[in-house]
């Protein structure tokens, strides 16, 4: 799933590519991808792209005051083409959920792999009308996101810090991958309770959050859409690296599995050398 750094890079990419262009077509490959009824997608046709913005993990194309907003969810992606195929996309079993065309023949497809369809698109007059945007917490890359603000957020959340970092209504843009990375840099257990962190731990977590995202944004910036996924994977220290060597201490990267996700961490760096209980593994071993 693309998170803040990849979404930011996609926004910059779209900003460069669509500047000065006019929307000439919006086609749906899946009716369910569109979560709004009015204005209709055709309202975008004929409109110039006035701007492209990021809200958390949402991408927002301002087309003459009507906004096309989308969220790529877990298996969604954006595929850019300088020369779009002429065939009109029709609702069906295509992995292409939505197609947008511009007046220089370029355009993009939003694609979604797998059977669980979570990719969501909205056509709205105001991006704040999108429920997921209205409820977003502060953006951790904003200049106004200070240590004081972060400390207040942590102090008011009696929940596991991994869950807090991923909660879009608490902090916007961080998902499963970067929360693993941030916690590894901060040398904190993913199961530590946010409200119980001491001042030094909060400071470390804040620095790790800002530092990790800043580095990832810089690494992703300027890369074409198709290279972002591999670049994200290549930059990970522990996320998705179960069984590999921790780059800090040489211990093995461990995993905790959940019903539909998993987290990775280093016991030596983050949990005082004690492996975290993995319900699935322990059940299996009984
Ligand atoms: Zn380590």
Coordinates of C-alpha atoms in Angstrom, one line a residue, residues 42-283:
X42 CA -18.6 13.8 -16.4
X43 CA -18.5 17.1 -14.5
X44 CA -14.7 16.8 -14.7
X45 CA -14.7 16.6 -18.5
X46 CA -13.6 19.9 -20.1
X47 CA -12.1 21.2 -16.9
X48 CA -8.4 22.2 -16.5
X49 CA -6.2 20.6 -13.9
X50 CA -5.7 23.5 -11.5
X51 CA -3.8 21.6 -8.8
X52 CA -2.9 18.3 -7.3
X53 CA -2.8 17.9 -3.5
X54 CA -2.3 15.2 -0.9
X55 CA -4.5 14.8 2.2
X56 CA -3.0 11.9 4.3
X57 CA -3.0 9.0 1.8
X58 CA -5.7 10.6 -0.5
X59 CA -4.8 12.2 -3.8
X60 CA -6.9 15.2 -4.9
X61 CA -7.0 16.6 -8.4
X62 CA -8.6 20.0 -8.6
X63 CA -10.3 20.2 -12.0
X64 CA -11.7 23.7 -12.3
X65 CA -13.1 23.6 -8.8
X66 CA -14.5 20.1 -9.0
X67 CA -12.2 17.6 -7.3
X68 CA -11.4 14.0 -8.2
X69 CA -10.2 12.5 -5.0
X70 CA -9.0 8.9 -4.7
X71 CA -7.4 6.5 -2.1
X72 CA -5.4 3.6 -3.5
X73 CA -6.0 1.3 -0.5
X74 CA -4.0 -1.8 0.0
X75 CA -3.7 -3.2 -3.5
X76 CA -4.4 -0.1 -5.7
X77 CA -2.0 1.7 -7.9
X78 CA -1.8 4.5 -10.4
X79 CA -0.5 3.7 -13.9
X80 CA 0.5 6.7 -16.0
X81 CA 0.6 6.6 -19.8
X82 CA 1.8 9.3 -22.2
X83 CA -0.4 7.8 -24.9
X84 CA -3.6 6.2 -23.5
X85 CA -5.3 3.4 -25.5
X86 CA -8.2 4.6 -27.5
X87 CA -10.6 1.9 -26.3
X88 CA -13.2 3.1 -23.9
X89 CA -13.1 1.4 -20.5
X90 CA -16.3 -0.4 -19.6
X91 CA -17.5 -1.8 -16.3
X92 CA -16.5 -5.4 -16.0
X93 CA -13.8 -7.7 -14.6
X94 CA -10.9 -5.4 -15.6
X95 CA -8.3 -4.7 -12.9
X96 CA -8.7 -1.1 -14.0
X97 CA -11.1 0.7 -11.8
X98 CA -10.9 4.2 -13.2
X99 CA -9.4 5.9 -16.2
X100 CA -8.7 9.6 -16.7
X101 CA -7.7 11.1 -20.0
X102 CA -6.2 14.5 -20.8
X103 CA -6.2 16.6 -23.9
X104 CA -2.6 15.7 -25.0
X105 CA -3.6 11.9 -25.2
X106 CA -1.9 11.2 -21.9
X107 CA -3.8 9.9 -18.8
X108 CA -3.8 7.4 -16.0
X109 CA -5.5 4.2 -14.8
X110 CA -6.2 3.4 -11.2
X111 CA -5.7 -0.3 -10.9
X112 CA -6.5 -2.7 -8.1
X113 CA -5.2 -6.2 -7.8
X114 CA -6.9 -9.0 -5.8
X115 CA -10.5 -9.7 -5.0
X116 CA -11.0 -7.3 -2.1
X117 CA -11.9 -4.1 -3.8
X118 CA -11.1 -1.2 -1.5
X119 CA -9.9 1.5 -3.9
X120 CA -12.2 4.5 -3.5
X121 CA -12.8 7.5 -5.7
X122 CA -14.9 10.6 -5.1
X123 CA -16.0 13.5 -7.2
X124 CA -16.7 16.4 -4.9
X125 CA -16.9 20.2 -4.8
X126 CA -14.9 20.3 -1.6
X127 CA -12.3 17.6 -0.6
X128 CA -13.5 18.0 3.0
X129 CA -16.7 16.3 1.9
X130 CA -14.8 13.0 1.7
X131 CA -15.4 11.3 5.0
X132 CA -11.8 9.9 5.2
X133 CA -10.4 13.4 4.7
X134 CA -12.7 15.2 7.1
X135 CA -11.6 12.8 9.9
X136 CA -7.8 13.0 9.2
X137 CA -5.5 13.8 12.0
X138 CA -2.6 16.3 11.6
X139 CA 0.0 15.7 8.8
X140 CA 3.3 14.6 10.3
X141 CA 5.2 16.4 7.5
X142 CA 3.5 19.8 8.2
X143 CA 5.7 22.5 9.7
X144 CA 3.1 23.0 12.4
X145 CA 3.5 19.4 13.5
X146 CA 5.7 20.0 16.5
X147 CA 7.2 17.8 19.2
X148 CA 4.7 19.5 21.7
X149 CA 1.7 18.6 19.5
X150 CA 3.0 15.0 19.1
X151 CA 3.6 14.7 22.8
X152 CA 0.0 15.8 23.5
X153 CA -1.3 13.3 21.0
X154 CA 0.7 10.4 22.6
X155 CA -0.3 11.4 26.1
X156 CA -4.0 11.2 25.2
X157 CA -3.9 7.8 23.6
X158 CA -3.9 4.8 25.9
X159 CA -3.3 2.4 23.0
X160 CA -0.4 0.5 21.4
X161 CA 1.9 2.9 19.7
X162 CA 1.9 0.9 16.5
X163 CA -1.9 1.3 16.3
X164 CA -1.7 5.0 17.1
X165 CA 0.8 5.7 14.3
X166 CA -1.4 3.9 11.8
X167 CA -4.7 5.5 12.9
X168 CA -5.5 8.1 10.2
X169 CA -7.6 10.1 12.5
X170 CA -4.6 10.5 14.9
X171 CA -1.8 11.1 12.4
X172 CA -2.4 11.3 8.6
X173 CA -0.5 9.2 6.1
X174 CA 1.4 6.5 8.0
X175 CA 0.5 2.9 7.5
X176 CA 1.8 -0.6 8.3
X177 CA 5.2 -0.3 6.6
X178 CA 6.4 3.1 7.8
X179 CA 5.1 2.5 11.4
X180 CA 7.4 -0.5 11.6
X181 CA 10.3 1.6 10.3
X182 CA 9.6 4.5 12.6
X183 CA 9.4 2.2 15.7
X184 CA 12.6 0.5 14.7
X185 CA 14.4 3.8 14.4
X186 CA 12.9 4.9 17.7
X187 CA 13.9 1.6 19.4
X188 CA 10.4 1.2 20.8
X189 CA 8.2 -1.9 21.0
X190 CA 5.2 -1.7 18.7
X191 CA 3.1 -2.8 21.7
X192 CA 4.3 0.0 24.0
X193 CA 1.3 2.1 25.3
X194 CA 1.6 5.6 23.8
X195 CA 0.3 7.4 26.9
X196 CA 2.9 5.6 29.0
X197 CA 6.0 6.7 27.0
X198 CA 8.4 8.9 29.0
X199 CA 9.6 12.3 27.6
X200 CA 12.8 10.8 26.1
X201 CA 10.8 8.1 24.3
X202 CA 8.3 10.6 22.9
X203 CA 11.1 12.7 21.7
X204 CA 12.8 9.7 20.0
X205 CA 9.6 8.7 18.4
X206 CA 8.9 12.2 17.1
X207 CA 12.4 12.4 15.6
X208 CA 12.1 8.9 14.1
X209 CA 8.7 9.8 12.6
X210 CA 9.8 13.0 11.0
X211 CA 13.2 11.6 10.0
X212 CA 11.9 8.4 8.5
X213 CA 9.2 10.2 6.5
X214 CA 11.5 13.0 5.4
X215 CA 14.1 10.5 4.1
X216 CA 11.4 8.4 2.3
X217 CA 9.8 11.5 0.7
X218 CA 13.3 12.5 -0.5
X219 CA 14.0 9.0 -1.9
X220 CA 10.6 8.8 -3.6
X221 CA 10.5 12.3 -5.0
X222 CA 11.0 12.6 -8.7
X223 CA 10.6 8.9 -9.3
X224 CA 8.0 7.9 -12.0
X225 CA 4.9 6.2 -10.6
X226 CA 6.0 2.8 -11.8
X227 CA 9.2 2.8 -9.8
X228 CA 7.8 3.9 -6.5
X229 CA 6.7 0.4 -5.3
X230 CA 10.2 -1.1 -5.7
X231 CA 11.8 2.0 -4.2
X232 CA 9.6 1.8 -1.2
X233 CA 10.5 -1.9 -0.6
X234 CA 14.2 -1.3 -1.1
X235 CA 14.3 1.4 1.5
X236 CA 12.8 -0.7 4.3
X237 CA 15.0 -1.6 7.3
X238 CA 12.7 -4.2 9.0
X239 CA 9.3 -4.0 7.4
X240 CA 8.7 -7.0 5.1
X241 CA 12.1 -8.4 6.1
X242 CA 11.2 -11.2 8.4
X243 CA 14.2 -13.5 8.9
X244 CA 16.7 -11.1 7.5
X245 CA 19.4 -9.3 9.5
X246 CA 18.7 -6.2 11.5
X247 CA 20.8 -3.4 9.9
X248 CA 21.5 -1.9 13.4
X249 CA 22.5 -4.8 15.5
X250 CA 22.7 -8.0 13.4
X251 CA 19.9 -9.8 15.3
X252 CA 17.2 -11.5 13.1
X253 CA 14.1 -9.4 12.1
X254 CA 11.1 -11.0 13.7
X255 CA 7.4 -10.9 12.9
X256 CA 4.0 -10.8 14.7
X257 CA 1.1 -12.0 12.5
X258 CA -2.5 -10.9 12.7
X259 CA -5.5 -12.0 10.7
X260 CA -4.8 -9.8 7.7
X261 CA -1.5 -8.2 8.3
X262 CA 1.9 -8.6 10.1
X263 CA 4.4 -6.4 11.7
X264 CA 8.2 -6.7 11.8
X265 CA 10.6 -5.6 14.5
X266 CA 14.0 -6.4 16.0
X267 CA 13.9 -7.8 19.6
X268 CA 17.4 -6.6 20.4
X269 CA 16.7 -3.1 19.3
X270 CA 13.1 -2.7 20.4
X271 CA 12.0 -5.1 23.1
X272 CA 15.0 -5.6 25.3
X273 CA 15.8 -8.8 23.5
X274 CA 12.5 -10.5 24.3
X275 CA 10.6 -11.7 21.3
X276 CA 6.9 -10.6 21.3
X277 CA 4.2 -13.2 21.5
X278 CA 2.9 -14.2 18.2
X279 CA -0.5 -15.8 18.7
X280 CA -0.5 -17.6 15.4
X281 CA 2.9 -19.1 15.8
X282 CA 2.4 -20.1 19.5
X283 CA -0.9 -21.8 18.6

